[in-house]
Amino acid sequence: MGRRDSRLAPDRLRAQVLADWAPVAPLASPWRRVAALAPVAAVMAVIAAFYWGMPHEADRGGRVAMWALSALQWTAGLWLLAMAFREAVPGRGLDRAGLLTAVALTLLVLALNLGAKDALRGTVVPAGREWRFWTACVEGPLLLGTPVLVLASLLVSRAFPVRPALAGALTGLAAAVLTDAGWRLGCFVSSPAHVIGAHWLAVAATTALGAVAGRLADARRWRR
């Protein structure tokens, strides 16, 4: 390359860079993005709660306790969603302690709600209807959690996550916890075998779907 070309190269490079510049909307904070999705999450949780009909407990005290615990679980789901949005931002990813805290908190809230409902109103699946209840309590939360998962995944992808599968898994976990906060009220069965084998399985499946969605969204961006 001659001396003249070496002088012109920076100008050509500068022109190419300037041609690619475009205004970019600033990324909102994790909690502002959570607030934007909270109404959708609330609607899906309410639909899940009334899927089987009017939720009811043995007495007024039990009813208040179960709704309060569901509200606690729903709030935990919003916190998980904020963690997913934070993980999606390069340089702000969660460390090992943060991830372990998220998993431990999820298990604690789910176990607390399981134990409380079984203690307040212990019920089992009616004989001969195990398969119907199992499929309903796996498929229902998966379908109802999909709108929150899709919308949250779009916001996660926009932040350009360094670990897209992890950010997607946290997104799926948040969507599942938010939806299950309502579903657990509508399903009258409190048997641990049913809840763990169906409700918790739906939570795990939605988490896995979130991880896959995160990877696919990231791969699609790199193909552009």
Short mmCIF file of C-alpha atoms in Angstrom, two decimals:
data_model
loop_
_atom_site.label_atom_id
_atom_site.label_comp_id
_atom_site.label_asym_id
_atom_site.label_seq_id
_atom_site.Cartn_x
_atom_site.Cartn_y
_atom_site.Cartn_z
CA MET A 1 0.00 0.00 0.00
CA GLY A 2 1.46 3.37 -0.98
CA ARG A 3 1.73 6.41 1.20
CA ARG A 4 -1.36 7.99 -0.38
CA ASP A 5 -3.42 4.84 0.28
CA SER A 6 -2.28 4.76 3.91
CA ARG A 7 -3.52 8.32 4.34
CA LEU A 8 -6.88 7.55 2.72
CA ALA A 9 -7.51 4.30 4.63
CA PRO A 10 -8.48 6.01 7.90
CA ASP A 11 -10.88 8.27 6.01
CA ARG A 12 -12.54 5.32 4.32
CA LEU A 13 -12.75 3.48 7.64
CA ARG A 14 -14.21 6.54 9.31
CA ALA A 15 -16.82 6.85 6.57
CA GLN A 16 -17.82 3.21 6.98
CA VAL A 17 -18.15 3.59 10.74
CA LEU A 18 -20.20 6.76 10.41
CA ALA A 19 -22.46 5.04 7.86
CA ASP A 20 -23.29 2.36 10.44
CA TRP A 21 -24.11 4.79 13.21
CA ALA A 22 -27.75 5.04 14.18
CA PRO A 23 -29.58 6.40 17.21
CA VAL A 24 -30.09 3.72 19.86
CA ALA A 25 -32.70 3.91 22.62
CA PRO A 26 -31.04 3.64 26.05
CA LEU A 27 -31.59 0.38 27.90
CA ALA A 28 -33.93 0.80 30.86
CA SER A 29 -32.93 -0.48 34.27
CA PRO A 30 -33.87 -4.09 35.13
CA TRP A 31 -36.67 -3.05 37.46
CA ARG A 32 -38.15 -0.64 34.90
CA ARG A 33 -38.28 -3.49 32.40
CA VAL A 34 -39.85 -5.69 35.07
CA ALA A 35 -42.49 -3.01 35.69
CA ALA A 36 -43.34 -3.01 31.98
CA LEU A 37 -44.00 -6.78 32.07
CA ALA A 38 -45.67 -6.93 35.49
CA PRO A 39 -49.23 -6.29 34.15
CA VAL A 40 -48.91 -9.17 31.68
CA ALA A 41 -47.55 -11.44 34.42
CA ALA A 42 -50.43 -10.43 36.70
CA VAL A 43 -53.06 -11.20 34.06
CA MET A 44 -51.59 -14.64 33.34
CA ALA A 45 -51.36 -15.45 37.05
CA VAL A 46 -55.02 -14.49 37.56
CA ILE A 47 -56.08 -16.60 34.56
CA ALA A 48 -54.09 -19.50 36.02
CA ALA A 49 -55.75 -19.06 39.42
CA PHE A 50 -59.25 -19.26 37.96
CA TYR A 51 -58.53 -21.94 35.36
CA TRP A 52 -60.21 -24.59 37.51
CA GLY A 53 -62.89 -22.24 38.79
CA MET A 54 -63.11 -20.11 41.90
CA PRO A 55 -60.17 -20.85 44.25
CA HIS A 56 -61.36 -21.71 47.75
CA GLU A 57 -59.99 -22.99 51.03
CA ALA A 58 -61.58 -24.62 54.06
CA ASP A 59 -62.01 -21.34 55.94
CA ARG A 60 -61.41 -17.61 55.55
CA GLY A 61 -58.11 -17.76 57.42
CA GLY A 62 -56.79 -20.45 55.10
CA ARG A 63 -57.92 -18.50 52.06
CA VAL A 64 -56.14 -15.34 53.20
CA ALA A 65 -52.97 -17.31 53.98
CA MET A 66 -52.90 -19.01 50.58
CA TRP A 67 -53.46 -15.77 48.66
CA ALA A 68 -50.77 -14.06 50.74
CA LEU A 69 -48.29 -16.85 50.00
CA SER A 70 -49.12 -16.66 46.31
CA ALA A 71 -48.49 -12.92 46.39
CA LEU A 72 -45.12 -13.63 47.99
CA GLN A 73 -44.29 -16.14 45.24
CA TRP A 74 -45.39 -13.69 42.54
CA THR A 75 -43.10 -11.03 44.03
CA ALA A 76 -40.25 -13.54 44.05
CA GLY A 77 -40.95 -14.16 40.36
CA LEU A 78 -40.56 -10.45 39.63
CA TRP A 79 -37.25 -10.48 41.49
CA LEU A 80 -36.07 -13.43 39.39
CA LEU A 81 -37.07 -11.54 36.26
CA ALA A 82 -34.99 -8.57 37.39
CA MET A 83 -32.05 -10.95 37.89
CA ALA A 84 -32.52 -12.24 34.34
CA PHE A 85 -32.54 -8.72 32.93
CA ARG A 86 -29.41 -7.89 34.89
CA GLU A 87 -27.65 -11.06 33.68
CA ALA A 88 -28.45 -10.05 30.10
CA VAL A 89 -26.41 -6.84 30.31
CA PRO A 90 -22.69 -7.35 29.51
CA GLY A 91 -20.57 -6.54 32.54
CA ARG A 92 -23.45 -6.92 34.99
CA GLY A 93 -23.81 -10.70 35.01
CA LEU A 94 -24.56 -12.58 38.21
CA ASP A 95 -21.76 -14.27 40.10
CA ARG A 96 -22.01 -17.78 41.54
CA ALA A 97 -23.40 -16.52 44.84
CA GLY A 98 -26.14 -14.61 43.05
CA LEU A 99 -27.13 -17.64 40.99
CA LEU A 100 -27.19 -19.92 44.03
CA THR A 101 -29.32 -17.35 45.86
CA ALA A 102 -31.81 -17.26 42.98
CA VAL A 103 -32.12 -21.05 42.91
CA ALA A 104 -32.32 -21.36 46.70
CA LEU A 105 -34.97 -18.65 46.95
CA THR A 106 -37.07 -20.32 44.28
CA LEU A 107 -36.94 -23.71 45.98
CA LEU A 108 -37.68 -22.14 49.38
CA VAL A 109 -40.76 -20.28 48.14
CA LEU A 110 -42.10 -23.29 46.24
CA ALA A 111 -41.52 -25.59 49.20
CA LEU A 112 -43.09 -23.10 51.63
CA ASN A 113 -46.24 -22.83 49.52
CA LEU A 114 -46.41 -26.59 49.06
CA GLY A 115 -46.11 -27.28 52.78
CA ALA A 116 -48.55 -24.56 53.78
CA LYS A 117 -51.27 -25.66 51.37
CA ASP A 118 -50.90 -29.31 52.30
CA ALA A 119 -51.12 -28.41 55.98
CA LEU A 120 -54.14 -26.13 55.58
CA ARG A 121 -56.12 -28.32 53.21
CA GLY A 122 -54.56 -31.68 52.42
CA THR A 123 -56.06 -33.22 49.29
CA VAL A 124 -55.03 -35.90 46.82
CA VAL A 125 -55.79 -36.62 43.17
CA PRO A 126 -59.13 -38.43 42.78
CA ALA A 127 -58.67 -42.12 42.06
CA GLY A 128 -58.50 -42.94 38.37
CA ARG A 129 -57.85 -39.36 37.30
CA GLU A 130 -54.11 -39.17 37.96
CA TRP A 131 -53.13 -38.86 34.29
CA ARG A 132 -55.70 -36.15 33.57
CA PHE A 133 -54.56 -34.05 36.52
CA TRP A 134 -50.90 -34.60 35.70
CA THR A 135 -51.21 -33.50 32.06
CA ALA A 136 -53.38 -30.51 32.96
CA CYS A 137 -50.97 -29.30 35.64
CA VAL A 138 -47.97 -29.62 33.32
CA GLU A 139 -49.48 -28.26 30.11
CA GLY A 140 -51.53 -25.48 31.71
CA PRO A 141 -48.67 -23.58 33.39
CA LEU A 142 -46.47 -24.10 30.31
CA LEU A 143 -49.03 -22.49 28.03
CA LEU A 144 -49.98 -19.69 30.41
CA GLY A 145 -46.34 -18.86 31.10
CA THR A 146 -45.49 -18.55 27.40
CA PRO A 147 -46.58 -14.89 26.92
CA VAL A 148 -44.36 -13.71 29.77
CA LEU A 149 -41.51 -15.91 28.57
CA VAL A 150 -41.68 -14.62 24.99
CA LEU A 151 -41.88 -10.95 25.92
CA ALA A 152 -39.14 -11.24 28.53
CA SER A 153 -36.92 -13.16 26.10
CA LEU A 154 -37.20 -10.32 23.59
CA LEU A 155 -36.05 -7.83 26.23
CA VAL A 156 -33.20 -10.13 27.27
CA SER A 157 -32.05 -10.56 23.68
CA ARG A 158 -32.00 -6.81 23.14
CA ALA A 159 -29.51 -6.40 25.99
CA PHE A 160 -26.94 -8.61 24.17
CA PRO A 161 -26.29 -11.20 26.94
CA VAL A 162 -22.83 -12.71 27.18
CA ARG A 163 -24.33 -15.94 28.58
CA PRO A 164 -27.60 -16.18 26.60
CA ALA A 165 -28.53 -19.66 27.80
CA LEU A 166 -28.18 -18.64 31.45
CA ALA A 167 -30.09 -15.40 30.96
CA GLY A 168 -32.79 -17.35 29.12
CA ALA A 169 -32.99 -19.97 31.85
CA LEU A 170 -33.50 -17.26 34.48
CA THR A 171 -36.17 -15.73 32.26
CA GLY A 172 -37.97 -19.07 31.96
CA LEU A 173 -37.69 -19.69 35.69
CA ALA A 174 -39.17 -16.27 36.42
CA ALA A 175 -42.07 -16.82 34.00
CA ALA A 176 -42.78 -20.22 35.57
CA VAL A 177 -42.73 -18.94 39.15
CA LEU A 178 -45.00 -16.03 38.24
CA THR A 179 -47.53 -18.31 36.54
CA ASP A 180 -47.39 -21.00 39.23
CA ALA A 181 -48.24 -18.33 41.82
CA GLY A 182 -51.74 -18.36 40.34
CA TRP A 183 -51.94 -21.98 39.25
CA ARG A 184 -51.29 -23.31 42.75
CA LEU A 185 -54.43 -21.49 43.94
CA GLY A 186 -56.68 -23.00 41.30
CA CYS A 187 -55.47 -26.59 41.57
CA PHE A 188 -57.15 -28.02 44.67
CA VAL A 189 -54.71 -30.96 44.94
CA SER A 190 -52.05 -30.36 47.60
CA SER A 191 -50.39 -33.80 47.59
CA PRO A 192 -46.59 -33.32 47.43
CA ALA A 193 -46.33 -36.13 44.88
CA HIS A 194 -48.67 -34.29 42.51
CA VAL A 195 -47.22 -30.82 43.08
CA ILE A 196 -43.60 -31.91 42.65
CA GLY A 197 -44.34 -34.29 39.80
CA ALA A 198 -46.53 -31.88 37.82
CA HIS A 199 -46.32 -28.26 39.03
CA TRP A 200 -42.59 -28.30 39.65
CA LEU A 201 -42.01 -30.23 36.45
CA ALA A 202 -43.75 -27.41 34.57
CA VAL A 203 -41.42 -24.93 36.30
CA ALA A 204 -38.38 -26.95 35.22
CA ALA A 205 -39.69 -27.31 31.65
CA THR A 206 -40.33 -23.58 31.30
CA THR A 207 -36.84 -22.89 32.61
CA ALA A 208 -35.39 -25.22 29.96
CA LEU A 209 -37.49 -23.55 27.25
CA GLY A 210 -36.14 -20.19 28.36
CA ALA A 211 -32.56 -21.44 28.01
CA VAL A 212 -33.28 -22.74 24.50
CA ALA A 213 -35.00 -19.48 23.53
CA GLY A 214 -32.00 -17.51 24.77
CA ARG A 215 -29.59 -19.58 22.70
CA LEU A 216 -31.73 -19.39 19.57
CA ALA A 217 -32.18 -15.63 19.84
CA ASP A 218 -28.44 -15.17 20.27
CA ALA A 219 -27.62 -17.43 17.30
CA ARG A 220 -30.10 -15.55 15.09
CA ARG A 221 -28.46 -12.23 15.96
CA TRP A 222 -25.02 -13.49 14.95
CA ARG A 223 -26.35 -14.74 11.59
CA ARG A 224 -27.31 -11.24 10.52
#
